[in-house]
PDB file of C-alpha atoms and ligand atoms in Angstrom:
ATOM      1  CA  MET G  22    -115.119-128.685-133.100  1.00  0.00           C
ATOM      2  CA  ALA G  23    -117.109-125.804-134.622  1.00  0.00           C
ATOM      3  CA  LYS G  24    -119.668-124.246-132.269  1.00  0.00           C
ATOM      4  CA  LYS G  25    -123.194-125.332-133.197  1.00  0.00           C
ATOM      5  CA  THR G  26    -125.359-122.417-134.359  1.00  0.00           C
ATOM      6  CA  PRO G  27    -128.764-122.486-132.639  1.00  0.00           C
ATOM      7  CA  GLU G  28    -131.694-123.216-134.947  1.00  0.00           C
ATOM      8  CA  PRO G  29    -133.744-120.141-135.880  1.00  0.00           C
ATOM      9  CA  ILE G  30    -136.890-119.678-133.807  1.00  0.00           C
ATOM     10  CA  GLY G  31    -140.174-119.361-135.709  1.00  0.00           C
ATOM     11  CA  VAL G  32    -142.685-118.332-133.058  1.00  0.00           C
ATOM     12  CA  ILE G  33    -142.134-117.030-129.554  1.00  0.00           C
ATOM     13  CA  ALA G  34    -145.223-117.529-127.390  1.00  0.00           C
ATOM     14  CA  ILE G  35    -145.658-115.204-124.419  1.00  0.00           C
ATOM     15  CA  ASP G  36    -148.550-115.570-121.981  1.00  0.00           C
ATOM     16  CA  GLY G  37    -149.420-114.028-118.647  1.00  0.00           C
ATOM     17  CA  PRO G  38    -152.037-112.028-116.744  1.00  0.00           C
ATOM     18  CA  ALA G  39    -153.041-108.408-117.415  1.00  0.00           C
ATOM     19  CA  ALA G  40    -150.245-105.845-116.982  1.00  0.00           C
ATOM     20  CA  SER G  41    -147.626-108.488-116.211  1.00  0.00           C
ATOM     21  CA  GLY G  42    -145.203-106.767-118.587  1.00  0.00           C
ATOM     22  CA  LYS G  43    -145.638-109.404-121.293  1.00  0.00           C
ATOM     23  CA  SER G  44    -146.588-106.888-123.993  1.00  0.00           C
ATOM     24  CA  THR G  45    -143.573-104.650-123.332  1.00  0.00           C
ATOM     25  CA  VAL G  46    -141.247-107.640-123.254  1.00  0.00           C
ATOM     26  CA  GLY G  47    -142.846-109.077-126.415  1.00  0.00           C
ATOM     27  CA  ARG G  48    -142.577-105.808-128.301  1.00  0.00           C
ATOM     28  CA  LEU G  49    -138.932-105.207-127.349  1.00  0.00           C
ATOM     29  CA  LEU G  50    -138.061-108.787-128.196  1.00  0.00           C
ATOM     30  CA  ALA G  51    -139.740-108.524-131.604  1.00  0.00           C
ATOM     31  CA  GLU G  52    -137.817-105.308-132.294  1.00  0.00           C
ATOM     32  CA  LYS G  53    -134.467-106.857-131.360  1.00  0.00           C
ATOM     33  CA  LEU G  54    -135.087-109.989-133.422  1.00  0.00           C
ATOM     34  CA  ASN G  55    -136.776-108.156-136.289  1.00  0.00           C
ATOM     35  CA  PHE G  56    -139.869-110.326-135.788  1.00  0.00           C
ATOM     36  CA  LEU G  57    -143.512-109.362-136.237  1.00  0.00           C
ATOM     37  CA  TYR G  58    -145.376-108.647-133.018  1.00  0.00           C
ATOM     38  CA  LEU G  59    -148.972-109.740-132.403  1.00  0.00           C
ATOM     39  CA  ASP G  60    -150.806-108.720-129.242  1.00  0.00           C
ATOM     40  CA  THR G  61    -153.775-111.117-129.396  1.00  0.00           C
ATOM     41  CA  GLY G  62    -155.579-109.324-126.552  1.00  0.00           C
ATOM     42  CA  CYS G  63    -156.314-106.455-128.936  1.00  0.00           C
ATOM     43  CA  MET G  64    -158.414-108.829-131.067  1.00  0.00           C
ATOM     44  CA  TYR G  65    -160.722-109.664-128.138  1.00  0.00           C
ATOM     45  CA  ARG G  66    -160.784-105.976-127.303  1.00  0.00           C
ATOM     46  CA  ALA G  67    -161.746-105.132-130.892  1.00  0.00           C
ATOM     47  CA  ILE G  68    -164.784-107.441-130.746  1.00  0.00           C
ATOM     48  CA  THR G  69    -165.754-105.970-127.373  1.00  0.00           C
ATOM     49  CA  TRP G  70    -165.497-102.442-128.762  1.00  0.00           C
ATOM     50  CA  ALA G  71    -167.602-103.413-131.796  1.00  0.00           C
ATOM     51  CA  ALA G  72    -170.275-105.032-129.584  1.00  0.00           C
ATOM     52  CA  LEU G  73    -170.543-101.871-127.466  1.00  0.00           C
ATOM     53  CA  GLN G  74    -170.552 -99.725-130.591  1.00  0.00           C
ATOM     54  CA  HIS G  75    -173.401-101.722-132.198  1.00  0.00           C
ATOM     55  CA  GLU G  76    -175.230-101.883-128.852  1.00  0.00           C
ATOM     56  CA  ILE G  77    -175.033-105.662-128.795  1.00  0.00           C
ATOM     57  CA  ASP G  78    -175.550-107.032-125.288  1.00  0.00           C
ATOM     58  CA  VAL G  79    -172.198-108.598-124.315  1.00  0.00           C
ATOM     59  CA  ALA G  80    -174.135-111.241-122.366  1.00  0.00           C
ATOM     60  CA  ASP G  81    -175.697-112.414-125.651  1.00  0.00           C
ATOM     61  CA  GLU G  82    -173.203-115.128-126.603  1.00  0.00           C
ATOM     62  CA  THR G  83    -174.831-115.936-129.943  1.00  0.00           C
ATOM     63  CA  ALA G  84    -174.841-112.322-131.117  1.00  0.00           C
ATOM     64  CA  VAL G  85    -171.282-111.651-129.929  1.00  0.00           C
ATOM     65  CA  THR G  86    -170.049-114.845-131.596  1.00  0.00           C
ATOM     66  CA  GLN G  87    -171.718-113.855-134.856  1.00  0.00           C
ATOM     67  CA  LEU G  88    -170.067-110.453-134.609  1.00  0.00           C
ATOM     68  CA  ALA G  89    -166.643-112.109-134.110  1.00  0.00           C
ATOM     69  CA  HIS G  90    -167.119-113.940-137.411  1.00  0.00           C
ATOM     70  CA  ASP G  91    -168.372-110.882-139.251  1.00  0.00           C
ATOM     71  CA  ILE G  92    -165.864-108.181-138.351  1.00  0.00           C
ATOM     72  CA  GLN G  93    -162.610-107.588-140.120  1.00  0.00           C
ATOM     73  CA  ILE G  94    -159.736-106.867-137.738  1.00  0.00           C
ATOM     74  CA  ASP G  95    -156.497-105.554-139.225  1.00  0.00           C
ATOM     75  CA  ILE G  96    -153.418-105.036-137.132  1.00  0.00           C
ATOM     76  CA  GLN G  97    -150.989-102.789-138.883  1.00  0.00           C
ATOM     77  CA  PRO G  98    -147.736-100.983-138.083  1.00  0.00           C
ATOM     78  CA  VAL G  99    -147.815 -97.600-136.319  1.00  0.00           C
ATOM     79  CA  ARG G 100    -149.462 -94.934-138.509  1.00  0.00           C
ATOM     80  CA  GLU G 101    -149.345 -91.986-136.146  1.00  0.00           C
ATOM     81  CA  GLU G 102    -146.648 -91.082-133.652  1.00  0.00           C
ATOM     82  CA  ASP G 103    -149.076 -90.706-130.735  1.00  0.00           C
ATOM     83  CA  GLY G 104    -147.594 -93.286-128.390  1.00  0.00           C
ATOM     84  CA  ARG G 105    -149.304 -96.287-129.973  1.00  0.00           C
ATOM     85  CA  HIS G 106    -147.370 -99.476-130.638  1.00  0.00           C
ATOM     86  CA  TYR G 107    -149.506-100.698-133.541  1.00  0.00           C
ATOM     87  CA  THR G 108    -152.667 -99.656-135.338  1.00  0.00           C
ATOM     88  CA  VAL G 109    -155.916-101.620-135.088  1.00  0.00           C
ATOM     89  CA  LEU G 110    -158.578-101.211-137.753  1.00  0.00           C
ATOM     90  CA  VAL G 111    -162.054-102.674-137.405  1.00  0.00           C
ATOM     91  CA  ASP G 112    -163.813-102.753-140.747  1.00  0.00           C
ATOM     92  CA  GLY G 113    -161.399-100.050-141.893  1.00  0.00           C
ATOM     93  CA  GLN G 114    -161.887 -97.720-138.919  1.00  0.00           C
ATOM     94  CA  ASP G 115    -158.880 -96.859-136.742  1.00  0.00           C
ATOM     95  CA  ILE G 116    -159.954 -97.746-133.182  1.00  0.00           C
ATOM     96  CA  THR G 117    -156.510 -98.217-131.624  1.00  0.00           C
ATOM     97  CA  TRP G 118    -157.142 -95.930-128.649  1.00  0.00           C
ATOM     98  CA  GLN G 119    -160.772 -96.931-128.141  1.00  0.00           C
ATOM     99  CA  LEU G 120    -159.511-100.416-127.252  1.00  0.00           C
ATOM    100  CA  ARG G 121    -158.155 -99.144-123.925  1.00  0.00           C
ATOM    101  CA  THR G 122    -161.252 -97.456-122.505  1.00  0.00           C
ATOM    102  CA  PRO G 123    -162.702 -98.543-119.127  1.00  0.00           C
ATOM    103  CA  ALA G 124    -165.862 -99.775-120.939  1.00  0.00           C
ATOM    104  CA  VAL G 125    -163.793-102.199-123.017  1.00  0.00           C
ATOM    105  CA  ASP G 126    -161.752-103.203-119.934  1.00  0.00           C
ATOM    106  CA  ALA G 127    -164.954-103.956-118.056  1.00  0.00           C
ATOM    107  CA  ASN G 128    -166.454-106.229-120.731  1.00  0.00           C
ATOM    108  CA  VAL G 129    -163.552-107.914-122.536  1.00  0.00           C
ATOM    109  CA  SER G 130    -163.174-110.846-120.129  1.00  0.00           C
ATOM    110  CA  GLN G 131    -166.754-111.886-120.742  1.00  0.00           C
ATOM    111  CA  VAL G 132    -166.438-111.578-124.526  1.00  0.00           C
ATOM    112  CA  SER G 133    -163.210-113.607-124.517  1.00  0.00           C
ATOM    113  CA  SER G 134    -164.812-116.384-122.476  1.00  0.00           C
ATOM    114  CA  TYR G 135    -167.107-117.447-125.366  1.00  0.00           C
ATOM    115  CA  LEU G 136    -165.987-120.620-127.165  1.00  0.00           C
ATOM    116  CA  GLY G 137    -167.152-119.501-130.628  1.00  0.00           C
ATOM    117  CA  VAL G 138    -165.356-116.179-130.272  1.00  0.00           C
ATOM    118  CA  ARG G 139    -162.158-117.946-129.216  1.00  0.00           C
ATOM    119  CA  GLN G 140    -162.306-120.480-132.030  1.00  0.00           C
ATOM    120  CA  GLU G 141    -162.590-117.737-134.621  1.00  0.00           C
ATOM    121  CA  MET G 142    -159.749-115.666-133.109  1.00  0.00           C
ATOM    122  CA  VAL G 143    -157.468-118.704-132.682  1.00  0.00           C
ATOM    123  CA  LYS G 144    -157.986-119.498-136.371  1.00  0.00           C
ATOM    124  CA  ARG G 145    -156.910-115.973-137.341  1.00  0.00           C
ATOM    125  CA  GLN G 146    -153.983-116.018-134.897  1.00  0.00           C
ATOM    126  CA  ARG G 147    -152.688-119.342-136.231  1.00  0.00           C
ATOM    127  CA  ALA G 148    -152.782-118.002-139.784  1.00  0.00           C
ATOM    128  CA  PHE G 149    -150.615-115.132-138.582  1.00  0.00           C
ATOM    129  CA  GLY G 150    -148.266-117.532-136.777  1.00  0.00           C
ATOM    130  CA  GLN G 151    -147.783-119.651-139.905  1.00  0.00           C
ATOM    131  CA  ARG G 152    -145.782-116.800-141.425  1.00  0.00           C
ATOM    132  CA  GLY G 153    -143.074-117.434-138.826  1.00  0.00           C
ATOM    133  CA  ALA G 154    -140.753-114.899-137.209  1.00  0.00           C
ATOM    134  CA  VAL G 155    -143.528-113.762-134.864  1.00  0.00           C
ATOM    135  CA  VAL G 156    -143.688-112.884-131.200  1.00  0.00           C
ATOM    136  CA  MET G 157    -147.262-113.616-130.130  1.00  0.00           C
ATOM    137  CA  VAL G 158    -148.583-112.409-126.796  1.00  0.00           C
ATOM    138  CA  GLY G 159    -151.778-113.456-124.984  1.00  0.00           C
ATOM    139  CA  ARG G 160    -153.219-115.912-122.462  1.00  0.00           C
ATOM    140  CA  ASP G 161    -153.361-119.182-124.395  1.00  0.00           C
ATOM    141  CA  ILE G 162    -150.619-118.884-127.013  1.00  0.00           C
ATOM    142  CA  GLY G 163    -148.370-121.588-125.560  1.00  0.00           C
ATOM    143  CA  THR G 164    -151.243-123.863-124.545  1.00  0.00           C
ATOM    144  CA  VAL G 165    -153.706-123.574-127.455  1.00  0.00           C
ATOM    145  CA  VAL G 166    -152.805-121.233-130.308  1.00  0.00           C
ATOM    146  CA  MET G 167    -149.181-122.273-130.923  1.00  0.00           C
ATOM    147  CA  PRO G 168    -148.553-125.331-128.725  1.00  0.00           C
ATOM    148  CA  ASP G 169    -145.542-126.291-130.855  1.00  0.00           C
ATOM    149  CA  ALA G 170    -143.792-122.936-130.470  1.00  0.00           C
ATOM    150  CA  PRO G 171    -140.138-123.657-129.716  1.00  0.00           C
ATOM    151  CA  LEU G 172    -139.934-120.954-127.052  1.00  0.00           C
ATOM    152  CA  LYS G 173    -142.738-120.303-124.556  1.00  0.00           C
ATOM    153  CA  LEU G 174    -142.616-117.770-121.782  1.00  0.00           C
ATOM    154  CA  PHE G 175    -145.074-117.162-118.958  1.00  0.00           C
ATOM    155  CA  ILE G 176    -144.646-113.723-117.405  1.00  0.00           C
ATOM    156  CA  THR G 177    -146.231-112.817-114.077  1.00  0.00           C
ATOM    157  CA  ALA G 178    -146.023-110.048-111.463  1.00  0.00           C
ATOM    158  CA  SER G 179    -147.859-109.419-108.204  1.00  0.00           C
ATOM    159  CA  ALA G 180    -151.399-108.006-108.573  1.00  0.00           C
ATOM    160  CA  GLU G 181    -150.353-104.865-106.653  1.00  0.00           C
ATOM    161  CA  GLU G 182    -147.431-104.177-108.987  1.00  0.00           C
ATOM    162  CA  ARG G 183    -149.634-104.763-112.032  1.00  0.00           C
ATOM    163  CA  ALA G 184    -152.262-102.346-110.689  1.00  0.00           C
ATOM    164  CA  ARG G 185    -149.533 -99.734-110.067  1.00  0.00           C
ATOM    165  CA  ARG G 186    -148.391-100.091-113.691  1.00  0.00           C
ATOM    166  CA  ARG G 187    -151.938 -99.760-115.052  1.00  0.00           C
ATOM    167  CA  THR G 188    -152.553 -96.686-112.877  1.00  0.00           C
ATOM    168  CA  ARG G 189    -149.332 -95.066-114.104  1.00  0.00           C
ATOM    169  CA  ASP G 190    -150.125 -95.883-117.767  1.00  0.00           C
ATOM    170  CA  ARG G 191    -153.601 -94.397-117.577  1.00  0.00           C
ATOM    171  CA  LYS G 192    -152.298 -91.220-115.929  1.00  0.00           C
ATOM    172  CA  THR G 193    -149.563 -90.928-118.575  1.00  0.00           C
ATOM    173  CA  GLN G 194    -152.281 -91.156-121.211  1.00  0.00           C
ATOM    174  CA  GLY G 195    -154.039 -88.212-119.557  1.00  0.00           C
ATOM    175  CA  HIS G 196    -156.890 -90.172-117.902  1.00  0.00           C
ATOM    176  CA  SER G 197    -157.897 -90.198-114.266  1.00  0.00           C
ATOM    177  CA  ALA G 198    -157.006 -93.415-112.475  1.00  0.00           C
ATOM    178  CA  ASP G 199    -157.841 -94.779-109.059  1.00  0.00           C
ATOM    179  CA  TYR G 200    -155.358 -97.408-107.821  1.00  0.00           C
ATOM    180  CA  ASP G 201    -157.842 -99.300-105.593  1.00  0.00           C
ATOM    181  CA  ARG G 202    -160.400 -99.575-108.360  1.00  0.00           C
ATOM    182  CA  ILE G 203    -157.753-100.693-110.848  1.00  0.00           C
ATOM    183  CA  LEU G 204    -156.421-103.288-108.378  1.00  0.00           C
ATOM    184  CA  ALA G 205    -159.935-104.670-107.897  1.00  0.00           C
ATOM    185  CA  ASP G 206    -160.390-104.837-111.690  1.00  0.00           C
ATOM    186  CA  VAL G 207    -157.020-106.603-112.188  1.00  0.00           C
ATOM    187  CA  GLN G 208    -158.027-109.192-109.561  1.00  0.00           C
ATOM    188  CA  ARG G 209    -161.494-109.613-111.068  1.00  0.00           C
ATOM    189  CA  ARG G 210    -160.061-110.187-114.543  1.00  0.00           C
ATOM    190  CA  ASP G 211    -157.403-112.592-113.236  1.00  0.00           C
ATOM    191  CA  LYS G 212    -160.181-114.632-111.686  1.00  0.00           C
ATOM    192  CA  ILE G 213    -162.316-114.728-114.846  1.00  0.00           C
ATOM    193  CA  ASP G 214    -159.329-115.389-117.168  1.00  0.00           C
ATOM    194  CA  SER G 215    -157.955-118.207-114.994  1.00  0.00           C
ATOM    195  CA  SER G 216    -161.203-119.928-114.142  1.00  0.00           C
ATOM    196  CA  ARG G 217    -163.060-119.746-117.459  1.00  0.00           C
ATOM    197  CA  GLU G 218    -164.073-123.029-119.075  1.00  0.00           C
ATOM    198  CA  HIS G 219    -162.370-122.503-122.447  1.00  0.00           C
ATOM    199  CA  SER G 220    -158.586-121.964-122.663  1.00  0.00           C
ATOM    200  CA  PRO G 221    -158.091-120.603-119.142  1.00  0.00           C
ATOM    201  CA  LEU G 222    -154.956-118.613-118.403  1.00  0.00           C
ATOM    202  CA  ARG G 223    -152.255-121.067-117.344  1.00  0.00           C
ATOM    203  CA  PRO G 224    -148.626-121.721-118.229  1.00  0.00           C
ATOM    204  CA  ALA G 225    -147.851-124.439-120.777  1.00  0.00           C
ATOM    205  CA  ALA G 226    -146.002-127.362-119.167  1.00  0.00           C
ATOM    206  CA  ASP G 227    -142.835-126.398-121.066  1.00  0.00           C
ATOM    207  CA  ALA G 228    -143.096-122.621-120.551  1.00  0.00           C
ATOM    208  CA  ILE G 229    -140.277-120.724-118.858  1.00  0.00           C
ATOM    209  CA  ARG G 230    -141.731-118.700-115.985  1.00  0.00           C
ATOM    210  CA  ILE G 231    -140.530-115.167-115.389  1.00  0.00           C
ATOM    211  CA  ASP G 232    -141.554-112.901-112.494  1.00  0.00           C
ATOM    212  CA  SER G 233    -141.350-109.268-113.626  1.00  0.00           C
ATOM    213  CA  THR G 234    -142.321-107.693-110.263  1.00  0.00           C
ATOM    214  CA  ASP G 235    -138.804-106.429-109.552  1.00  0.00           C
ATOM    215  CA  GLN G 236    -137.203-106.806-112.961  1.00  0.00           C
ATOM    216  CA  PRO G 237    -137.366-104.155-115.696  1.00  0.00           C
ATOM    217  CA  PRO G 238    -138.470-105.348-119.171  1.00  0.00           C
ATOM    218  CA  GLU G 239    -135.077-104.562-120.742  1.00  0.00           C
ATOM    219  CA  GLU G 240    -133.360-106.982-118.342  1.00  0.00           C
ATOM    220  CA  ILE G 241    -135.915-109.674-119.043  1.00  0.00           C
ATOM    221  CA  VAL G 242    -135.436-109.221-122.787  1.00  0.00           C
ATOM    222  CA  ASP G 243    -131.645-109.490-122.425  1.00  0.00           C
ATOM    223  CA  ALA G 244    -132.071-112.713-120.462  1.00  0.00           C
ATOM    224  CA  ILE G 245    -134.381-114.130-123.150  1.00  0.00           C
ATOM    225  CA  LEU G 246    -131.983-113.175-125.949  1.00  0.00           C
ATOM    226  CA  GLN G 247    -129.241-114.923-124.022  1.00  0.00           C
ATOM    227  CA  MET G 248    -131.464-117.994-123.707  1.00  0.00           C
ATOM    228  CA  ILE G 249    -132.048-117.994-127.470  1.00  0.00           C
ATOM    229  CA  LYS G 250    -128.326-117.712-128.165  1.00  0.00           C
ATOM    230  CA  GLU G 251    -127.334-120.366-125.669  1.00  0.00           C
ATOM    231  CA  PRO G 252    -130.301-122.652-125.114  1.00  0.00           C
ATOM    232  CA  VAL G 253    -130.163-124.428-121.792  1.00  0.00           C
ATOM    233  CA  ASN G 254    -131.033-128.131-121.905  1.00  0.00           C
ATOM    234  CA  GLY G 255    -134.773-128.527-121.721  1.00  0.00           C
ATOM    235  CA  ASN G 256    -135.512-124.880-122.457  1.00  0.00           C
ATOM    236  CA  ARG G 257    -135.720-125.313-126.204  1.00  0.00           C
TER     237      ARG G 257
HETATM  238  O1   DC F 314    -153.962-108.633-122.710  1.00  0.00           O
HETATM  239  P1   DC F 314    -155.258-107.807-122.656  1.00  0.00           P
HETATM  240  O2   DC F 314    -155.521-107.221-121.304  1.00  0.00           O
HETATM  241  O3   DC F 314    -155.332-106.793-123.736  1.00  0.00           O
HETATM  242  O4   DC F 314    -156.406-108.876-122.924  1.00  0.00           O
HETATM  243  C1   DC F 314    -157.747-108.502-122.963  1.00  0.00           C
HETATM  244  C2   DC F 314    -158.637-109.688-122.601  1.00  0.00           C
HETATM  245  O5   DC F 314    -158.589-110.673-123.610  1.00  0.00           O
HETATM  246  C3   DC F 314    -158.305-110.381-121.278  1.00  0.00           C
HETATM  247  O6   DC F 314    -159.451-110.357-120.431  1.00  0.00           O
HETATM  248  C4   DC F 314    -157.995-111.787-121.630  1.00  0.00           C
HETATM  249  C5   DC F 314    -158.396-111.961-123.059  1.00  0.00           C
HETATM  250  N1   DC F 314    -157.411-112.665-123.860  1.00  0.00           N
HETATM  251  C6   DC F 314    -157.598-114.001-124.050  1.00  0.00           C
HETATM  252  O7   DC F 314    -158.543-114.564-123.497  1.00  0.00           O
HETATM  253  N2   DC F 314    -156.759-114.704-124.837  1.00  0.00           N
HETATM  254  C7   DC F 314    -155.711-114.102-125.421  1.00  0.00           C
HETATM  255  N3   DC F 314    -154.898-114.820-126.197  1.00  0.00           N
HETATM  256  C8   DC F 314    -155.488-112.722-125.217  1.00  0.00           C
HETATM  257  C9   DC F 314    -156.360-112.027-124.419  1.00  0.00           C
END
């Protein structure tokens, strides 16, 4: 009997906490499969950056929600070879690197906790997902944005390992970085992201859980590609 060819996958949903390795895995996977890659966290970061830029109080839910409706966020392929993985434009302005500043880190959890902000971003993310052949990375992709995605992954790592990665990344980018402060921030954001009222961070019931603490992203990607080629009962 001829071997059955697996059905093509339209959307791969990857969720997990900050610095769990989900973005690296998602990007490598998209490259290997020739899929588009969408890091949804950068959309919440873009609104946070715009709020700070316009001196809107991030505690003002109404004003921040209005801003989320008003701003244009474009995510485009790499334009400059400066280590970026994509380019983010807000109302035409390239703010890719501004998205990673400590000020944005400190405020993004609050901005992403607002229902109106989430509804608007989920709408935009779903429109992107409808195109198919997308790897989408975030906190609520498998549970809310693309609940019918045929492959859902939930990637975690210990808080200490995630803080080590963040510290290393910031130093590589030429910034100062204090491990203890970064660890405290990772734990603070985990708490807000997991306990917020709207779309808290949690694995979808049918998500495959992967612990990246001791596993390099390349190995994880190989395992996922294997899974796609030879789906195990119940995994797809
Ligand atoms: O993945 P990240 O660190 O760039 O995400 C930034 C923030 O956005 C984080 O606090 C959680 C939030 N976020 C979210 O609520 N839903 C998503 N789909 C992606 C990110």
